[in-house]
PDB file of C-alpha atoms in Angstrom:
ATOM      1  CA  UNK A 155      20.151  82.299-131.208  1.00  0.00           C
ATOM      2  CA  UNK A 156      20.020  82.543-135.080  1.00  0.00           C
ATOM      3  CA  UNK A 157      23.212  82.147-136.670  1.00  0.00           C
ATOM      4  CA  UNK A 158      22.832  82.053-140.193  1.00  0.00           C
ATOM      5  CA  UNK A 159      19.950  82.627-142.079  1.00  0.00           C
ATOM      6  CA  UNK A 160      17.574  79.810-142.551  1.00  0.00           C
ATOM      7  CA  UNK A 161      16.687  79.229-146.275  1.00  0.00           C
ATOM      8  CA  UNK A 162      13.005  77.569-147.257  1.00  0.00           C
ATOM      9  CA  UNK A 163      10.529  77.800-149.511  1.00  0.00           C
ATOM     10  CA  UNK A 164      10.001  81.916-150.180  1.00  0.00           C
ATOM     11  CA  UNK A 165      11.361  82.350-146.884  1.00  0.00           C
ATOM     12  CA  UNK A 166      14.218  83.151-144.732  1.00  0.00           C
ATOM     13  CA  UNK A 167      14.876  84.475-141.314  1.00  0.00           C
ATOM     14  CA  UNK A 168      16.717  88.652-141.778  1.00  0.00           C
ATOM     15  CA  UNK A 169      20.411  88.661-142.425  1.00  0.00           C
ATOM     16  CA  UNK A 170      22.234  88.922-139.239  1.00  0.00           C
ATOM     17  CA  UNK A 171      23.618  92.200-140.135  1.00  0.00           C
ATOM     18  CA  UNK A 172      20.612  94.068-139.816  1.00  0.00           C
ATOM     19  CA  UNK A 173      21.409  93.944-136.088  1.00  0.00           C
ATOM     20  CA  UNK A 174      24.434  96.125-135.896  1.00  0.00           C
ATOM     21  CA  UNK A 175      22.645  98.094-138.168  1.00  0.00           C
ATOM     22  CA  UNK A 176      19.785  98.505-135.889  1.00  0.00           C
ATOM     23  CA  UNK A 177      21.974  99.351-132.808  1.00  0.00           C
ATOM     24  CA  UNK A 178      23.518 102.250-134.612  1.00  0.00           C
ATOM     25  CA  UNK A 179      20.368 103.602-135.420  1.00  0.00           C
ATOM     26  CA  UNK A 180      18.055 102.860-132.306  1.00  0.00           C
ATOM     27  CA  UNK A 181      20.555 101.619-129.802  1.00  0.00           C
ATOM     28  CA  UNK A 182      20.360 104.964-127.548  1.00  0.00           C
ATOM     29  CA  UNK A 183      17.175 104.204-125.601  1.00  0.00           C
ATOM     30  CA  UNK A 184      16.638 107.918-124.119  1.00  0.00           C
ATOM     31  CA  UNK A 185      13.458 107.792-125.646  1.00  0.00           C
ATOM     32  CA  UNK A 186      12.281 104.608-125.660  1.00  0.00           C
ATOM     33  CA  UNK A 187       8.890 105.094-127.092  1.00  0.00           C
ATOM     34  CA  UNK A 188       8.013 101.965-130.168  1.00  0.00           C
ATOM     35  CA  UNK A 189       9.530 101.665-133.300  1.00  0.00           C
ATOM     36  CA  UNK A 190       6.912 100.101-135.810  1.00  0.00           C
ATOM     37  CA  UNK A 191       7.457  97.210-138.267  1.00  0.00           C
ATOM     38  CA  UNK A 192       4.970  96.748-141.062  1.00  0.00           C
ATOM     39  CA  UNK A 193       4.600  94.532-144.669  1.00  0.00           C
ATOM     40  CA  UNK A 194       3.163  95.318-148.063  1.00  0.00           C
ATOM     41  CA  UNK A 195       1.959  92.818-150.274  1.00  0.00           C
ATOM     42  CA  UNK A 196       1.344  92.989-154.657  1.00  0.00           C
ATOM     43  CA  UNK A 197       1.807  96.858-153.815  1.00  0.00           C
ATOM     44  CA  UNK A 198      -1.387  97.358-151.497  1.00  0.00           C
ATOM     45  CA  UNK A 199      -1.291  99.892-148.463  1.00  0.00           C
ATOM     46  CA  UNK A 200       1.321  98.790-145.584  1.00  0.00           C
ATOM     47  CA  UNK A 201       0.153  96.368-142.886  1.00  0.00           C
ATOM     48  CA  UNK A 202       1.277  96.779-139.117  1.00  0.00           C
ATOM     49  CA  UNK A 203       3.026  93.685-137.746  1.00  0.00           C
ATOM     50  CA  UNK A 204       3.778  95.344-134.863  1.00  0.00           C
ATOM     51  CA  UNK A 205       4.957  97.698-132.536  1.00  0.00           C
ATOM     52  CA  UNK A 206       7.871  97.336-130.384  1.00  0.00           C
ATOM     53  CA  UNK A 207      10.160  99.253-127.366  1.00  0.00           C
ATOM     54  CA  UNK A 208      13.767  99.568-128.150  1.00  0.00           C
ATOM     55  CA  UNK A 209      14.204  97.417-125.916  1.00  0.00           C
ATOM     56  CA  UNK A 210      12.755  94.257-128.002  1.00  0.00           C
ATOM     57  CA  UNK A 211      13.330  95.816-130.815  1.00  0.00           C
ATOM     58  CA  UNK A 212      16.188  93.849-132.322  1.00  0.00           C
ATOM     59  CA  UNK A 213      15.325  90.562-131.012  1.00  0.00           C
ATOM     60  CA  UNK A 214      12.070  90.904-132.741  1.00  0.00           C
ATOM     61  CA  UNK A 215      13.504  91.696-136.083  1.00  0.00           C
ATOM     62  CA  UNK A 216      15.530  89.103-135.822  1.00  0.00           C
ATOM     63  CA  UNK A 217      13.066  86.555-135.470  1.00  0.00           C
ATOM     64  CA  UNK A 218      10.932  87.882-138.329  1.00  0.00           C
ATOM     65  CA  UNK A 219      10.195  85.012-140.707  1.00  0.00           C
ATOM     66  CA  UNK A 220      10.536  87.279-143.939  1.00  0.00           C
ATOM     67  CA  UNK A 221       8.772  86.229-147.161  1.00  0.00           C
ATOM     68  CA  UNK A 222      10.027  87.168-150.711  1.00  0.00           C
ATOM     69  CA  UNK A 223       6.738  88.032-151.391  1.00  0.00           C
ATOM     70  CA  UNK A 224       6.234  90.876-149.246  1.00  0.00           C
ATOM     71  CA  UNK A 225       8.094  94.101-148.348  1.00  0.00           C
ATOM     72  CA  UNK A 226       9.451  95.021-145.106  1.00  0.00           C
ATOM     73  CA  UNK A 227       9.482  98.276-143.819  1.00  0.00           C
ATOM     74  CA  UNK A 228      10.599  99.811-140.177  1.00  0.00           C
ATOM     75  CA  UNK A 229       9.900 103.614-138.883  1.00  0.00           C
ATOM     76  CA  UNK A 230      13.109 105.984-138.085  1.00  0.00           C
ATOM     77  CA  UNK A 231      11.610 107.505-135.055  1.00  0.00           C
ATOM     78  CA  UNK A 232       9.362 106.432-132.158  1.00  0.00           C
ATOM     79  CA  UNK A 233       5.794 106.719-131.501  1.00  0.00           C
ATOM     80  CA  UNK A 234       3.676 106.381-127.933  1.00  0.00           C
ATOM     81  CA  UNK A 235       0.723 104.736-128.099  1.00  0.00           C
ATOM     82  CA  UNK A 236      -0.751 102.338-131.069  1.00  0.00           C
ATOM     83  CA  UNK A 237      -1.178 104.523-133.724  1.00  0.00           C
ATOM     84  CA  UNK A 238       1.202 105.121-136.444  1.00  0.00           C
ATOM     85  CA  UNK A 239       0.527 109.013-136.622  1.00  0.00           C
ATOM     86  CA  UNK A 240       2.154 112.338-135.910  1.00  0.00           C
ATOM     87  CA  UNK A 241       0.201 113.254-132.601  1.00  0.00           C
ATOM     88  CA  UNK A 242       2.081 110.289-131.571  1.00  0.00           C
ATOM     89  CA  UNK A 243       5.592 111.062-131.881  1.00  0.00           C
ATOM     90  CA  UNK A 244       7.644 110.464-129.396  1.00  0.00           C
ATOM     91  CA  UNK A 245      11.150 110.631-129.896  1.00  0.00           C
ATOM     92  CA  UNK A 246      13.542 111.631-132.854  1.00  0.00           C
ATOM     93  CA  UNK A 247      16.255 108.875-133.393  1.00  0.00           C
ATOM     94  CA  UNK A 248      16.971 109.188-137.076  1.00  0.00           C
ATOM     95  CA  UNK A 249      16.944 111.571-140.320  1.00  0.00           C
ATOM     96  CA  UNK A 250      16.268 109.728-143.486  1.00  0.00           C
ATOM     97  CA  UNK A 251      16.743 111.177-147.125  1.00  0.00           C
ATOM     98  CA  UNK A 252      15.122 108.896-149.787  1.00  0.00           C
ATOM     99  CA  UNK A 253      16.888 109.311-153.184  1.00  0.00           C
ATOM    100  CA  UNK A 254      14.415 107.014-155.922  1.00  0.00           C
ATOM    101  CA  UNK A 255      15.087 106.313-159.706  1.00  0.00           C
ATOM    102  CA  UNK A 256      11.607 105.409-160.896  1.00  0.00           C
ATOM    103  CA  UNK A 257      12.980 106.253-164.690  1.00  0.00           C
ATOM    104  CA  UNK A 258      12.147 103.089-167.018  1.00  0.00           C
ATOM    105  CA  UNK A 259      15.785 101.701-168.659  1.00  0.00           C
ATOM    106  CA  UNK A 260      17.874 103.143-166.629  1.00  0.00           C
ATOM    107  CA  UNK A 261      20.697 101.384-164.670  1.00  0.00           C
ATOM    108  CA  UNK A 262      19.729 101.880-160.894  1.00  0.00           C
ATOM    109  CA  UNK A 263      22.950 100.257-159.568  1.00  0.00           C
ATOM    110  CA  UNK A 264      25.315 102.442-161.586  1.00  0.00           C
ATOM    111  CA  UNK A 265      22.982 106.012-160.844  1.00  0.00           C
ATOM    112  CA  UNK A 266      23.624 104.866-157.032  1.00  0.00           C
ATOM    113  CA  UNK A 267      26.808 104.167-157.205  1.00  0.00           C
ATOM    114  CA  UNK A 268      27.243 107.294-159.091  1.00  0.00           C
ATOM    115  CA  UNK A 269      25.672 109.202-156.958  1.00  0.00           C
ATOM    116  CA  UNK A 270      27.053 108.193-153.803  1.00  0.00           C
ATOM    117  CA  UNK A 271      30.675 108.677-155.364  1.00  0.00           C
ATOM    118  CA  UNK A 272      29.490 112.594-156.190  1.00  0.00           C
ATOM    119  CA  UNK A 273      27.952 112.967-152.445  1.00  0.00           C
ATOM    120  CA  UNK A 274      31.205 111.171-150.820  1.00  0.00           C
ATOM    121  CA  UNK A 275      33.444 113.731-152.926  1.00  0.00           C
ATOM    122  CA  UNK A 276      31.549 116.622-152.979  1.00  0.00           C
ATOM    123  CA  UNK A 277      29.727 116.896-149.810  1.00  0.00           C
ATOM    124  CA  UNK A 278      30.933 114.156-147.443  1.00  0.00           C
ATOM    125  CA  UNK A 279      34.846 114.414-147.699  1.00  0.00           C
ATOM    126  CA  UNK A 280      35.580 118.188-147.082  1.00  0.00           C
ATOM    127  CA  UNK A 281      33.595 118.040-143.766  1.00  0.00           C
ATOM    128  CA  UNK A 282      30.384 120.463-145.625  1.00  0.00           C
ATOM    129  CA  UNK A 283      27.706 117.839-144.669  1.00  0.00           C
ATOM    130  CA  UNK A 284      27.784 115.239-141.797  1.00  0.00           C
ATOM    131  CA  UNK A 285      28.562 111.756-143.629  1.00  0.00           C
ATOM    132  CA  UNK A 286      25.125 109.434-143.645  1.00  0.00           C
ATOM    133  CA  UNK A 287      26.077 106.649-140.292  1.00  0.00           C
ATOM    134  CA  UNK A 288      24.093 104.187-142.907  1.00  0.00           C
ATOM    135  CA  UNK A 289      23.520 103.664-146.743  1.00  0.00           C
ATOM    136  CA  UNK A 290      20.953 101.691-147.801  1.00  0.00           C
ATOM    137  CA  UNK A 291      20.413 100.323-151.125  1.00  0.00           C
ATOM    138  CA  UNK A 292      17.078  99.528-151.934  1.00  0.00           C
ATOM    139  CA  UNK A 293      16.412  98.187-155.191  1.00  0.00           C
ATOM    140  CA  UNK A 294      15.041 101.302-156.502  1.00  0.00           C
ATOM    141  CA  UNK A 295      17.877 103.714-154.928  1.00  0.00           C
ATOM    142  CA  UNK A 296      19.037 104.787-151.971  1.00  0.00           C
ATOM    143  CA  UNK A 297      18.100 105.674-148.383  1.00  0.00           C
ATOM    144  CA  UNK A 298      20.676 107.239-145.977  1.00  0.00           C
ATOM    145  CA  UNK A 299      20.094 107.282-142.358  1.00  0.00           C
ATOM    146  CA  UNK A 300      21.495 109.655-140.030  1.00  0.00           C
ATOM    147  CA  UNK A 301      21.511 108.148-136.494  1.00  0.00           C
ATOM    148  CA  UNK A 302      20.793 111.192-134.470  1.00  0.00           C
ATOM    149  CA  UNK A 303      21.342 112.226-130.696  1.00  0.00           C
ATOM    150  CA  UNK A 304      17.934 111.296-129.834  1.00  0.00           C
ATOM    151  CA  UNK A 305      15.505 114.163-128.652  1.00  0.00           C
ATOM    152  CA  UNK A 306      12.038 114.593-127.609  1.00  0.00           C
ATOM    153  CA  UNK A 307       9.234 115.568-130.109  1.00  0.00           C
ATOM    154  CA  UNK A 308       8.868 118.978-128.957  1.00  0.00           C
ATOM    155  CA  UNK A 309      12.093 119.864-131.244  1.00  0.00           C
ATOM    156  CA  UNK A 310      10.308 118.666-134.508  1.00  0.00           C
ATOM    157  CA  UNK A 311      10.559 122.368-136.012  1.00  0.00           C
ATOM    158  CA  UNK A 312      14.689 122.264-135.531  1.00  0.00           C
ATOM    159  CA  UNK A 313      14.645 118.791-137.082  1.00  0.00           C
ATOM    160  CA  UNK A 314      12.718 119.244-139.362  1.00  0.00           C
ATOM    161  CA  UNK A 315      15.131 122.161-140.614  1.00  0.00           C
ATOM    162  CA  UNK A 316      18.038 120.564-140.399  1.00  0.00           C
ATOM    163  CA  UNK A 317      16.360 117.952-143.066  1.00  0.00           C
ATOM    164  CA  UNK A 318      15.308 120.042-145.089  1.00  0.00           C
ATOM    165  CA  UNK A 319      18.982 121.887-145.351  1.00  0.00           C
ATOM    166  CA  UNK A 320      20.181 117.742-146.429  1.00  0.00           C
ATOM    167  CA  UNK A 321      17.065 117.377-148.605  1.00  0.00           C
ATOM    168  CA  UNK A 322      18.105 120.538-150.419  1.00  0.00           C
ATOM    169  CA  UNK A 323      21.768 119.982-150.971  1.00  0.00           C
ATOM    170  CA  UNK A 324      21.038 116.201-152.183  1.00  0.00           C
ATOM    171  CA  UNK A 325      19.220 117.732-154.844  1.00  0.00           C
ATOM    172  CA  UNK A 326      21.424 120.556-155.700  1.00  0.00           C
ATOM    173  CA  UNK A 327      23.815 117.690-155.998  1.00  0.00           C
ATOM    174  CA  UNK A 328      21.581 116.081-158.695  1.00  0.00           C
ATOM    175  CA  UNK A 329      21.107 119.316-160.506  1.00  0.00           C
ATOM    176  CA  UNK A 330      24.893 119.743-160.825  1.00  0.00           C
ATOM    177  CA  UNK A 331      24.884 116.331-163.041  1.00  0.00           C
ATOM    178  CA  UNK A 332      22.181 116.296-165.063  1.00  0.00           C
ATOM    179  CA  UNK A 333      22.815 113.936-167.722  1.00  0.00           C
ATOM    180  CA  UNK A 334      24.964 111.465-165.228  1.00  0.00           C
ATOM    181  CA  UNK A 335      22.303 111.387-162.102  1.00  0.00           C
ATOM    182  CA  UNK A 336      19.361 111.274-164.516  1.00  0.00           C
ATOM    183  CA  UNK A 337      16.509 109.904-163.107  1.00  0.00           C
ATOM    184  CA  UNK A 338      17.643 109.994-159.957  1.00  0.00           C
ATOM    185  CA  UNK A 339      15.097 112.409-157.370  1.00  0.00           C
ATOM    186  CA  UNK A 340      14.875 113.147-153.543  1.00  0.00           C
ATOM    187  CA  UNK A 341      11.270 111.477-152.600  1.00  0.00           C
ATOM    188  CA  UNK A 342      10.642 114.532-150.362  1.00  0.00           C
ATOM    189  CA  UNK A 343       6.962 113.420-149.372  1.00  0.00           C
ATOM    190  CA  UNK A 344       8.536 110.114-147.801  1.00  0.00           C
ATOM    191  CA  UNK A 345      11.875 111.644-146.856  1.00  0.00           C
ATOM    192  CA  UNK A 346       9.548 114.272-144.667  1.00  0.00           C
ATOM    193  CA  UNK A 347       7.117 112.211-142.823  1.00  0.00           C
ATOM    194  CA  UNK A 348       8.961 111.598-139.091  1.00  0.00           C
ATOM    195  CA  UNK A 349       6.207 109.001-138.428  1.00  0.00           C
ATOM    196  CA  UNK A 350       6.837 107.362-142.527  1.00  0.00           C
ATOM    197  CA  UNK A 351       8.052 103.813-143.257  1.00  0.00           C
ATOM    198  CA  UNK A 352      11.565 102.778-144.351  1.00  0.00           C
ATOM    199  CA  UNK A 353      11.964  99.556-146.064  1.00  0.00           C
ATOM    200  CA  UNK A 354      14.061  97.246-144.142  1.00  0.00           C
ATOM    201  CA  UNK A 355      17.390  96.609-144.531  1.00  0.00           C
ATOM    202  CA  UNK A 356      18.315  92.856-146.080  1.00  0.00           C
ATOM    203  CA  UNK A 357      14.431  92.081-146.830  1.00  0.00           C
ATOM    204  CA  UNK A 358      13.395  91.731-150.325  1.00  0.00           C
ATOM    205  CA  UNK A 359      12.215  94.272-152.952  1.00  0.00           C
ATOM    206  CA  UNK A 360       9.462  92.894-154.408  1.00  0.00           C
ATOM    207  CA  UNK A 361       8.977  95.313-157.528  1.00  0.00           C
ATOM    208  CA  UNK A 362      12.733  95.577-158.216  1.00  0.00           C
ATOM    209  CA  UNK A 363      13.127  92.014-157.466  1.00  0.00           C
ATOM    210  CA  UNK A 364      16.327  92.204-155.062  1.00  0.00           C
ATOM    211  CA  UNK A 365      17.701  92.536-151.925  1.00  0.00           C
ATOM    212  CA  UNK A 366      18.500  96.075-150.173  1.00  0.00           C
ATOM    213  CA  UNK A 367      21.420  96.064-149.249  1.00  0.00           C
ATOM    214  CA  UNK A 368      23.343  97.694-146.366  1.00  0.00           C
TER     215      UNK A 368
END
């Protein structure tokens, strides 16, 4: 068992948190189609490492001998088969709204945290919108997971409305602060795609050159 992460050179086994993380989010095995991991390297197209059951799931994250220089990414939902696709959905685990700042100069860290404080008081805190189960800071912005009672495929329609509700109150949100949450936008192409990629919690951001952070 890894207890600690294990430092060498541009490499490091995943910080130990990501586990709880990942039984919050794919811990209900009702559908237990495969969750897909993948890597990215010097910005090229995303490279399948593999495919696993819920079953293995954590324990293969876990193992993962992560590089600095590549990015990590991990699906929200599950897929039969071996393609990555939509024909291949399985089962809906998780909703996941992608808030980027891809606006040169400005202060990422303080838009999030910005941002998140607006959402928490606005949204979150009178009981309006369900609060995210996970926030995930990723260099660039924010992703925050919903960890959903998970269904079968065939309800894609009602899930995809109910995303699109949060998709359009995040960025009514941003519209109420213009000149506070500039340059921060809902990525609604990635945010959409049930079948997308997610960057991984704890693995490094290669562009931004950090950490994401749960």
């Amino acid at each position: 068992m890894i207890s600690a992460p294990i430092y060498q050179k541009n490499h490091k086994f995943i910080d130990r948190s990501v586990s709880e993380w990942l039984d919050i989010h794919f811990g209900d095995q009702s559908f237990n189609g495969r969750v897909f991991i993948g890597h990215r390297k010097n910005g090229g197209g995303v490279y399948t490492m593999s495919a696993r059951s819920l079953s293995e799931l954590s324990q293969y994250v876990m193992m993962i001998h992560a590089s600095q220089r590549l990015d990590y990414y991990i699906t929200a939902n599950t897929v039969s088969g071996t393609n990555r696709n939509m024909d291949g959905l399985f089962g809906l685990q998780n909703i996941v709204i992608d808030v980027d700042c891809h606006t040169a100069g400005r202060n990422t860290a303080a838009l999030v945290q910005a941002f998140l404080w607006r959402a928490e008081r606005d949204l979150w805190s009178d009981g309006d919108l369900p609060r995210p189960n996970s926030i995930v800071k990723t260099g660039r912005g924010v992703q925050l997971w919903w960890a959903i009672k998970p269904c079968h495929a065939s309800c894609l329609f009602y899930y995809n409305q109910i995303k699109t509700g949060l998709m359009d109150h995040m960025e009514e949100l941003l519209s109420e602060y213009p000149e506070e949450l500039e340059g921060l936008a809902v990525d609604r192409t990635a945010s959409s795609n049930a079948v997308g990629y997610y960057r991984l919690p704890c693995t490094y951001n290669t562009a931004a050159k950090n950490y994401r952070t749960l």
